[in-house]
Short mmCIF file of C-alpha atoms and ligand atoms in Angstrom, two decimals:
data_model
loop_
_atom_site.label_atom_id
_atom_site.label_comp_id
_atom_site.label_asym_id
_atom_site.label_seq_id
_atom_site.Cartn_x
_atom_site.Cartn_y
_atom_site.Cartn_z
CA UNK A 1438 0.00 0.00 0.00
CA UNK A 1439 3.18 2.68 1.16
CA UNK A 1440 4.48 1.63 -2.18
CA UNK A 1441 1.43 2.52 -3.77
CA UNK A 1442 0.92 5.24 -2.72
CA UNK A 1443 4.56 6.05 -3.71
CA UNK A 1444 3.55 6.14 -7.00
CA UNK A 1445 1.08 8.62 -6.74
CA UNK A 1446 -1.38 5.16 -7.86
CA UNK A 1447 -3.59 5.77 -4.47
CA UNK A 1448 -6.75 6.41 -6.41
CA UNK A 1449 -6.89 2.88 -7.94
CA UNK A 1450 -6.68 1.58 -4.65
CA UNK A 1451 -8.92 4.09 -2.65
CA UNK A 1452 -12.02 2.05 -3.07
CA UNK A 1453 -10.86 -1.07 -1.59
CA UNK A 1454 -8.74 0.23 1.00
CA UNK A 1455 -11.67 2.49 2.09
CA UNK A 1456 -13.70 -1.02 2.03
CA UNK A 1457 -11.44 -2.84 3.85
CA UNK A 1458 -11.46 -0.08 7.06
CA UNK A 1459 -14.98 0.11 7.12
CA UNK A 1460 -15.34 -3.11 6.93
CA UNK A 1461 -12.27 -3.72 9.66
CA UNK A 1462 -14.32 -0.91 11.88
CA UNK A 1463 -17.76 -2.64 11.72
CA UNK A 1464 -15.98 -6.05 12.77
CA UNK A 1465 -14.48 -4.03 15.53
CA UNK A 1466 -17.70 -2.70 16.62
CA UNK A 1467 -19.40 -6.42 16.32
CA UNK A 1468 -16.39 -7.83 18.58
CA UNK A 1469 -16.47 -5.40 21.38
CA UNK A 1470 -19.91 -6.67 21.83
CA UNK A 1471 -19.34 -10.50 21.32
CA UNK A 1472 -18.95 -11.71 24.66
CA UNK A 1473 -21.91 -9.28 26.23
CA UNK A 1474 -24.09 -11.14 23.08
CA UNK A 1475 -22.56 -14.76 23.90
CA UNK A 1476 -20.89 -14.94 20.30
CA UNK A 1477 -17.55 -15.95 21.61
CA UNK A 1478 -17.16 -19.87 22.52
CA UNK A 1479 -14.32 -22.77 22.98
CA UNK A 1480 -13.33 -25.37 20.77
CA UNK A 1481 -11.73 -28.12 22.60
CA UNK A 1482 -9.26 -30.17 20.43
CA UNK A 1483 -7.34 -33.64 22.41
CA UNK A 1484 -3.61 -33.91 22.65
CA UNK A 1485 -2.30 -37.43 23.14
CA UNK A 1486 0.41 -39.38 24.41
CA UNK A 1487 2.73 -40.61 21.07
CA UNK A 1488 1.89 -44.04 20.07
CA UNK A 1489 0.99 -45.63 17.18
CA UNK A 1490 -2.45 -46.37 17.76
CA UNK A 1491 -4.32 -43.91 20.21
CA UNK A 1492 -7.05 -45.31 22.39
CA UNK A 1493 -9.10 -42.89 24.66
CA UNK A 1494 -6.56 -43.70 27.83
CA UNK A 1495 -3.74 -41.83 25.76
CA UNK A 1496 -5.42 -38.70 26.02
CA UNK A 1497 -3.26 -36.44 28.36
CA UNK A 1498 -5.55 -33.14 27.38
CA UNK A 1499 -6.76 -30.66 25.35
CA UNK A 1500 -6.41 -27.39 23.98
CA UNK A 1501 -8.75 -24.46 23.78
CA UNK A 1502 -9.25 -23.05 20.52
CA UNK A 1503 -11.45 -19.82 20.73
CA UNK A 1504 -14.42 -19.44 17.64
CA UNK A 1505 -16.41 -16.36 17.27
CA UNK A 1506 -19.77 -17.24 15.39
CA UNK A 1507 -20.91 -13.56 13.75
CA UNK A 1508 -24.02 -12.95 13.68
CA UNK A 1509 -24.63 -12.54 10.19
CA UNK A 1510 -20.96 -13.90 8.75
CA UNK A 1511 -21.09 -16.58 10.82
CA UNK A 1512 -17.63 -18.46 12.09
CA UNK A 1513 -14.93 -16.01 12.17
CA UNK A 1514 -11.72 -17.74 12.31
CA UNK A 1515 -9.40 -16.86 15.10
CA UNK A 1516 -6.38 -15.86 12.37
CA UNK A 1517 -8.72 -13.16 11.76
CA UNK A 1518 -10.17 -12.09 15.32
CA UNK A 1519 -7.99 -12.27 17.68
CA UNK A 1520 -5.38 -9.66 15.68
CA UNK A 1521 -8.22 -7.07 15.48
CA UNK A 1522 -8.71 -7.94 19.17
CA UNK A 1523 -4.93 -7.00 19.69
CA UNK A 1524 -5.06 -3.83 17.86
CA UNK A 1525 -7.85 -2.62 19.49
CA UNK A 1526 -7.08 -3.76 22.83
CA UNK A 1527 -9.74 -5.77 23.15
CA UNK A 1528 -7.81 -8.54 23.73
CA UNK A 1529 -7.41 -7.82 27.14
CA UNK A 1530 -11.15 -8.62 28.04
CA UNK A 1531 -11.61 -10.93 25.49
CA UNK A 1532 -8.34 -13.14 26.65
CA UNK A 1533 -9.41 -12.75 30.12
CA UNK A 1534 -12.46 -14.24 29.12
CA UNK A 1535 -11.04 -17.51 26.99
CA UNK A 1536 -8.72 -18.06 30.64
CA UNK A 1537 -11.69 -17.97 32.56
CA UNK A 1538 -13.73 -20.52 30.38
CA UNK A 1539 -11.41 -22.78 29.45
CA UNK A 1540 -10.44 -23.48 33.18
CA UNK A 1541 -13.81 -23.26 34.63
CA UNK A 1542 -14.50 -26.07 32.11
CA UNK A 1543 -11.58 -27.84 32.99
CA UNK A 1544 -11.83 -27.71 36.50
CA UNK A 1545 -15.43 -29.49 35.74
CA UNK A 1546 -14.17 -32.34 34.21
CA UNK A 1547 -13.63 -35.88 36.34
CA UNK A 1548 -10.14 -36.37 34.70
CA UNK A 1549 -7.33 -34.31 35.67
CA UNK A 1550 -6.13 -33.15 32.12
CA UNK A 1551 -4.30 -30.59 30.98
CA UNK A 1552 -5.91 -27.83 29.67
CA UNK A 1553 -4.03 -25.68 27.30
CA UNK A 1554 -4.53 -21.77 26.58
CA UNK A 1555 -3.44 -19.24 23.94
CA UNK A 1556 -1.71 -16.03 24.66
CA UNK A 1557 -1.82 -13.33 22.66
CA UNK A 1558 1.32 -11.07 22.51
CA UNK A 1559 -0.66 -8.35 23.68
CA UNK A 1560 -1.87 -10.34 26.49
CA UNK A 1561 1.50 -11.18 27.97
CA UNK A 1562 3.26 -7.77 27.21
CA UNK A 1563 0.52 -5.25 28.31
CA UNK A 1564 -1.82 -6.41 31.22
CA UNK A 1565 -0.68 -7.95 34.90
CA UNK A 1566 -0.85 -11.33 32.96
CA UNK A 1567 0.08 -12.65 36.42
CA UNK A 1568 -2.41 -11.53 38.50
CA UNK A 1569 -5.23 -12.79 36.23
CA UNK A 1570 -3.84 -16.04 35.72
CA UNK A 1571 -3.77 -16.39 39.47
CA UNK A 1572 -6.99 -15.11 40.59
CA UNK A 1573 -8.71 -17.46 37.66
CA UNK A 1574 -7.12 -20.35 39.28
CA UNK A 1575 -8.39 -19.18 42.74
CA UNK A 1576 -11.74 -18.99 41.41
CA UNK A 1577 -11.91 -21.94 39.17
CA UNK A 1578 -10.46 -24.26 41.76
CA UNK A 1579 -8.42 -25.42 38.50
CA UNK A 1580 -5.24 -27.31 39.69
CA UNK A 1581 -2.66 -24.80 38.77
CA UNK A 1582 -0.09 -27.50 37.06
CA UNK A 1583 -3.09 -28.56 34.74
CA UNK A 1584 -2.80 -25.20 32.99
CA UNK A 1585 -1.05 -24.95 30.14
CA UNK A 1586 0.08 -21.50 28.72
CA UNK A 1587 0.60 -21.46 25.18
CA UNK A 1588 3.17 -18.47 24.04
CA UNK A 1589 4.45 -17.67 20.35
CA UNK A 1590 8.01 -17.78 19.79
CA UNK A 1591 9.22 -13.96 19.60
CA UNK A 1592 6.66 -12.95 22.15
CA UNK A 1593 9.39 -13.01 24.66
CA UNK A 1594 12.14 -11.38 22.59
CA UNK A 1595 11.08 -7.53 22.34
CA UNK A 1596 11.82 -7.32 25.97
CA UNK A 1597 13.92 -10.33 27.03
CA UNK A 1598 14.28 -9.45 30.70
CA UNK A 1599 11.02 -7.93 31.18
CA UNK A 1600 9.48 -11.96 29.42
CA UNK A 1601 12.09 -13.87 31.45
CA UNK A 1602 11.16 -11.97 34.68
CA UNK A 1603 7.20 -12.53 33.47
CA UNK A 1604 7.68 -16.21 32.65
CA UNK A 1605 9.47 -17.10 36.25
CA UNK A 1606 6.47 -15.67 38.15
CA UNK A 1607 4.06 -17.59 35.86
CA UNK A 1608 5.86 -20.76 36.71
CA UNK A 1609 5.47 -20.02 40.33
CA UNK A 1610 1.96 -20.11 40.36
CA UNK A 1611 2.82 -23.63 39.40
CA UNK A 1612 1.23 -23.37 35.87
CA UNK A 1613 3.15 -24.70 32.31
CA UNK A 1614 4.47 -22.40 29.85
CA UNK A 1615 4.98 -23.98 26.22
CA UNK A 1616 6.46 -22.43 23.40
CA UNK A 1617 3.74 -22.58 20.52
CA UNK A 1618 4.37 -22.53 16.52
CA UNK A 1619 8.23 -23.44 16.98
CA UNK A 1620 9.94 -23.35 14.08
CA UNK A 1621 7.60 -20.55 12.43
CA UNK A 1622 9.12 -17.77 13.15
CA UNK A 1623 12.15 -16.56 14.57
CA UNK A 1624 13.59 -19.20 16.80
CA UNK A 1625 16.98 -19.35 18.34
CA UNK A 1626 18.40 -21.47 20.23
CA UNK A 1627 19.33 -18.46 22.47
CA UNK A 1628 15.48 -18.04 23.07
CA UNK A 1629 15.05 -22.02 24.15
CA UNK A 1630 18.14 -21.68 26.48
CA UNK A 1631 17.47 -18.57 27.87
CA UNK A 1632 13.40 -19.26 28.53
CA UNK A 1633 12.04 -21.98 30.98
CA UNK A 1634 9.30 -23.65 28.73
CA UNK A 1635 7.77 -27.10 29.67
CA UNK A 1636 6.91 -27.88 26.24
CA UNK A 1637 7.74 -26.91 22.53
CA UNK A 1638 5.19 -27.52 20.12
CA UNK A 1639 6.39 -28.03 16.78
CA UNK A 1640 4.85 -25.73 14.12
CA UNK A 1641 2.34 -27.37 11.83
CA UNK A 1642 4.83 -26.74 8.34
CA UNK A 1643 7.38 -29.36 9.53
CA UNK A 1644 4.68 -32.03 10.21
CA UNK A 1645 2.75 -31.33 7.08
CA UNK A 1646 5.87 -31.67 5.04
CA UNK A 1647 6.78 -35.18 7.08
CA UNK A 1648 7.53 -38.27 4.15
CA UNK A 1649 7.11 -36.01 1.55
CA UNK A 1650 10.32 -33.57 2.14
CA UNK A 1651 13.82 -34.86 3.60
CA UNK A 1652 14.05 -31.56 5.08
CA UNK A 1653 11.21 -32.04 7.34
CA UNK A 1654 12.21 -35.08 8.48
CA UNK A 1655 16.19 -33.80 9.26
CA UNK A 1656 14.26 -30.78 11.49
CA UNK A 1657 11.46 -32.45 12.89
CA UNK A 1658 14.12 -35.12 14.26
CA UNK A 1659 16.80 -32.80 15.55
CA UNK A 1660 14.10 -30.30 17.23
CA UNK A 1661 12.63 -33.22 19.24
CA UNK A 1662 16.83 -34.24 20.12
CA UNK A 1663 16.98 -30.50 21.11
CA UNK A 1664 13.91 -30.42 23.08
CA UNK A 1665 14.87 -33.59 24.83
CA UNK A 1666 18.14 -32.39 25.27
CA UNK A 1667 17.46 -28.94 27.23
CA UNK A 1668 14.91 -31.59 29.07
CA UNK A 1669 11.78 -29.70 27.27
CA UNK A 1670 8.84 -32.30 25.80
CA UNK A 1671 7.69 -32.24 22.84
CA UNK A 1672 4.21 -31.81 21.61
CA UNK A 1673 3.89 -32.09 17.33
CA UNK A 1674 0.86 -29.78 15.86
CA UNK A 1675 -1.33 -30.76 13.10
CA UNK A 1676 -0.58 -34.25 12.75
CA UNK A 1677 -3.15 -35.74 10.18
CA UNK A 1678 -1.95 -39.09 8.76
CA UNK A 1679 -0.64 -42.46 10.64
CA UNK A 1680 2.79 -41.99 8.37
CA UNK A 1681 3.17 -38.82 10.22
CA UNK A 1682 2.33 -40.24 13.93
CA UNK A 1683 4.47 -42.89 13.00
CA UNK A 1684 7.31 -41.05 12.25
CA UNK A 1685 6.62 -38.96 15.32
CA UNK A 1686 6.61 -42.12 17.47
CA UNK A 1687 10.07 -43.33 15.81
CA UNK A 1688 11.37 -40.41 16.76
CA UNK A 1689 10.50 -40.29 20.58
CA UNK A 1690 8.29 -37.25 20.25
CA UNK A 1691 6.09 -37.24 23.43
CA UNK A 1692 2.91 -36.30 22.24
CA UNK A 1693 0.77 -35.62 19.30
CA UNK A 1694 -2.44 -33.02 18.47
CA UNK A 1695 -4.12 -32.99 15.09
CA UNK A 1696 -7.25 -34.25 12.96
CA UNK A 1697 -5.91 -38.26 12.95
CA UNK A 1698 -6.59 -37.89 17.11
CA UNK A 1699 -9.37 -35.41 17.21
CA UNK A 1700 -11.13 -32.16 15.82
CA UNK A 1701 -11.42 -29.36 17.52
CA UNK A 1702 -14.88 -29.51 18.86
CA UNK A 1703 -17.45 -28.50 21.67
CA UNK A 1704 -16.52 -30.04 24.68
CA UNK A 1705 -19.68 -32.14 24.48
CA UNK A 1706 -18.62 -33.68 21.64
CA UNK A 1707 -15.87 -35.70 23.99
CA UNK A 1708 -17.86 -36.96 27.08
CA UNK A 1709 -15.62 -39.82 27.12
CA UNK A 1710 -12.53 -38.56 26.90
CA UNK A 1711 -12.80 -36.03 29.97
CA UNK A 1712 -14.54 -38.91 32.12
CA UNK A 1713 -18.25 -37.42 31.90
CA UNK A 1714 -19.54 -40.96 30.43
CA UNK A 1715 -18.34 -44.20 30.13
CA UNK A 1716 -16.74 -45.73 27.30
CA UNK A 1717 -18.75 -47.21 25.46
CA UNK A 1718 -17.00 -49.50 23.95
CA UNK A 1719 -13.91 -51.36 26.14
CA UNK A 1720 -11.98 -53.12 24.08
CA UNK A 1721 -8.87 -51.47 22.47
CA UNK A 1722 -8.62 -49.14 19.74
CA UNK A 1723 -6.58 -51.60 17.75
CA UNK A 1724 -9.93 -54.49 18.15
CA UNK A 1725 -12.10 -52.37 17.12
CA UNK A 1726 -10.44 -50.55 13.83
CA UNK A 1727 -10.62 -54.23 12.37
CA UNK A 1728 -14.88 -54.86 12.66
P1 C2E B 2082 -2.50 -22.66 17.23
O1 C2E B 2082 -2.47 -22.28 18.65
O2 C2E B 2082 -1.22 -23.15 16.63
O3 C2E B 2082 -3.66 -23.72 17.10
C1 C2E B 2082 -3.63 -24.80 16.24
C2 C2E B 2082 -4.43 -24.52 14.98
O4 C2E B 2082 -4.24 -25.59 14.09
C3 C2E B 2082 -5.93 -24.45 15.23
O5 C2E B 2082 -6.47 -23.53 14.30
C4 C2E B 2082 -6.39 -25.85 14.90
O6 C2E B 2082 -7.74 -25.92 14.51
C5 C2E B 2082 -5.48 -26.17 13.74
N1 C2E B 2082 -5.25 -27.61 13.60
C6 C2E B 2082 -5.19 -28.54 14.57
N2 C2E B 2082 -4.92 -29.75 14.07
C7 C2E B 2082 -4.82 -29.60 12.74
C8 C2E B 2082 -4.55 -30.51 11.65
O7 C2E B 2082 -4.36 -31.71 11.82
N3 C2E B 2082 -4.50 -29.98 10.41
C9 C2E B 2082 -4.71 -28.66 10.17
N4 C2E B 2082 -4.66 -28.24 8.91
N5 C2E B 2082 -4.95 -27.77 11.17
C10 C2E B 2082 -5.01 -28.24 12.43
P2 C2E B 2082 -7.48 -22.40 14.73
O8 C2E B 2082 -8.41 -22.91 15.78
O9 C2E B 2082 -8.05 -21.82 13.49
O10 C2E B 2082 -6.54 -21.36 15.42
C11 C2E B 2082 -5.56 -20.69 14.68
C12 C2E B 2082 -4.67 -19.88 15.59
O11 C2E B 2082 -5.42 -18.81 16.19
C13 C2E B 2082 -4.11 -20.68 16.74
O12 C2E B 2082 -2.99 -21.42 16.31
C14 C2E B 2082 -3.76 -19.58 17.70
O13 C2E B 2082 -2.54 -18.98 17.34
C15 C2E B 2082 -4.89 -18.60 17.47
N6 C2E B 2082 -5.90 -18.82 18.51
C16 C2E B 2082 -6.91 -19.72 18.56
N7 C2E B 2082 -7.58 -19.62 19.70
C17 C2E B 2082 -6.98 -18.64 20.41
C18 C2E B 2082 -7.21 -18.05 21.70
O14 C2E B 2082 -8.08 -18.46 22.47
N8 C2E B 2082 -6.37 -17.04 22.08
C19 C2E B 2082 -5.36 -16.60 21.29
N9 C2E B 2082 -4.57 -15.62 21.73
N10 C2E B 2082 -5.11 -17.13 20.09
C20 C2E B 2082 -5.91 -18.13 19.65
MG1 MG B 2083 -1.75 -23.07 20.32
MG1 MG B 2084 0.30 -23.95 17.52
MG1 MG B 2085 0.02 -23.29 14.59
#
């Protein structure tokens, strides 16, 4: 757009640009009033223990996925919400809010899973990230080491003392802190030395790419060697085929999230899994893939 407008080309673009910000302001508008109006909800999508074939008792938890259904556009995806939320500072309410559900939930469910949560950058650089966290536990009754904290890599770096100093008081309320999307952005080893994360979760691209691309493979295998390493677990995203989990497995990674385990649902679409009904079926995964 700078460039553009550069070349003195601005009214060509005009229209669309002046589309886009009204259309950016009435979104704006609509999200300031989506949690009063009970448009904001939780996806819930399981995370299990590495093996090759997953049975329900693998499960080790779930994260929470935030979905904004519009009324009129109907599902907003997150990629699109939650920056808007961070520009306008919405985020601050609206994050406060996904905390408060997704542990409230948690705390509700007879298993004692993990429950992981998104950050948003904005969220962990601009309000007392600490104190919220802390009085949602108190109020939840959530077991603090059940929550998970997910951060983006780079979060951290704009202000490396100020993130360390913020990370070491998170980890004294006795909650996780994993590093989400590694391998997307700008990751150093620096950053994984220097940070005390639980959990690395490897970014999406490498697993996609997994059998298909040698490259892949060569990071996929020395990020889990790292993780293990620095004494980190891993956690692979978006695994969607049994090559992939296999792989995964081979490797040692220690656990696994993506459509081949589960969708990111309702929470009601996994009674069984957080203990709310029986299973109704008890014999193994394995028995029952062959009827
Ligand atoms: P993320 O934290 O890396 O979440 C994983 C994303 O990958 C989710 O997209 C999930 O639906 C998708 N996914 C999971 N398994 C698979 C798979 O096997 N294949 C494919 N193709 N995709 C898979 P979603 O829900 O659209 O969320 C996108 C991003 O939006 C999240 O990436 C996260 O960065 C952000 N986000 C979502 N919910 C929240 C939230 O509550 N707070 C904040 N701050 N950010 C959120
Ligand atoms: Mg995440
Ligand atoms: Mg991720
Ligand atoms: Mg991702």
């Amino acid at each position: 757009r700078a460039k553009a407008h550069a070349r003195g080309s601005i009214g060509l673009f005009a229209p669309e640009m002046d589309m886009q910000i009204r259309d950016r302001r009435a979104l704006h508008q609509d999200l300031s009033n989506a949690i009063r109006n009970g448009e904001l909800s939780l996806y819930y999508q399981p995370q299990a223990a590495s093996k090759r074939q997953i049975g329900e008792g693998d499960i080790v938890g779930f994260e929470a996925l935030a979905r904004w259904r519009h009324p009129t556009r109907g599902f907003v995806p997150p990629g699109e919400f939650i920056p808007l939320a961070e520009e306008s500072g919405l985020i601050v309410e609206i994050g406060e809010w996904i905390l408060r559900e997704a542990c409230r939930e948690a705390a509700s469910w007879p298993k004692p899973l993990q429950i992981a949560v998104n950050l948003s950058p904005a969220q962990f650089l601009n309000t007392d990230l600490v104190a919220t966290v802390h009085q949602v536990l108190v109020e939840t009754g959530l077991q603090p080491g059940r929550l998970e904290l997910e951060i983006t890599e780079g979060v951290l770096i704009d202000d490396f003392d100020r993130g360390l100093a913020l990370l070491r008081r998170l980890k004294t309320l006795g909650v996780r802190v994993s590093m989400d999307d590694f391998g997307s952005g700008y990751s150093s080893l620096t950053y994984l030395q220097a940070f005390p994360f639980d959990k690395i979760k490897i970014d999406r691209a490498f697993i996609m790419h997994l059998g298909r691309n040698v490259q892949s493979a060569a990071i996929v295998r020395a990020v889990i060697g790292l993780g293990h390493g620095l004494g980190v677990s891993l956690v692979a995203e978006g695994v969607e085929t049994q090559e992939q989990l296999d792989f995964l497995v081979d490797e040692g990674c220690d656990a696994v999230q993506g459509y081949l385990i589960g969708m990111p649902a309702p929470i009601d679409q996994y009674p069984v899994l957080v203990g709310l009904a029986p299973s109704p079926d008890p014999m193994p995964a394995r028995a029952r893939q062959v009827s």
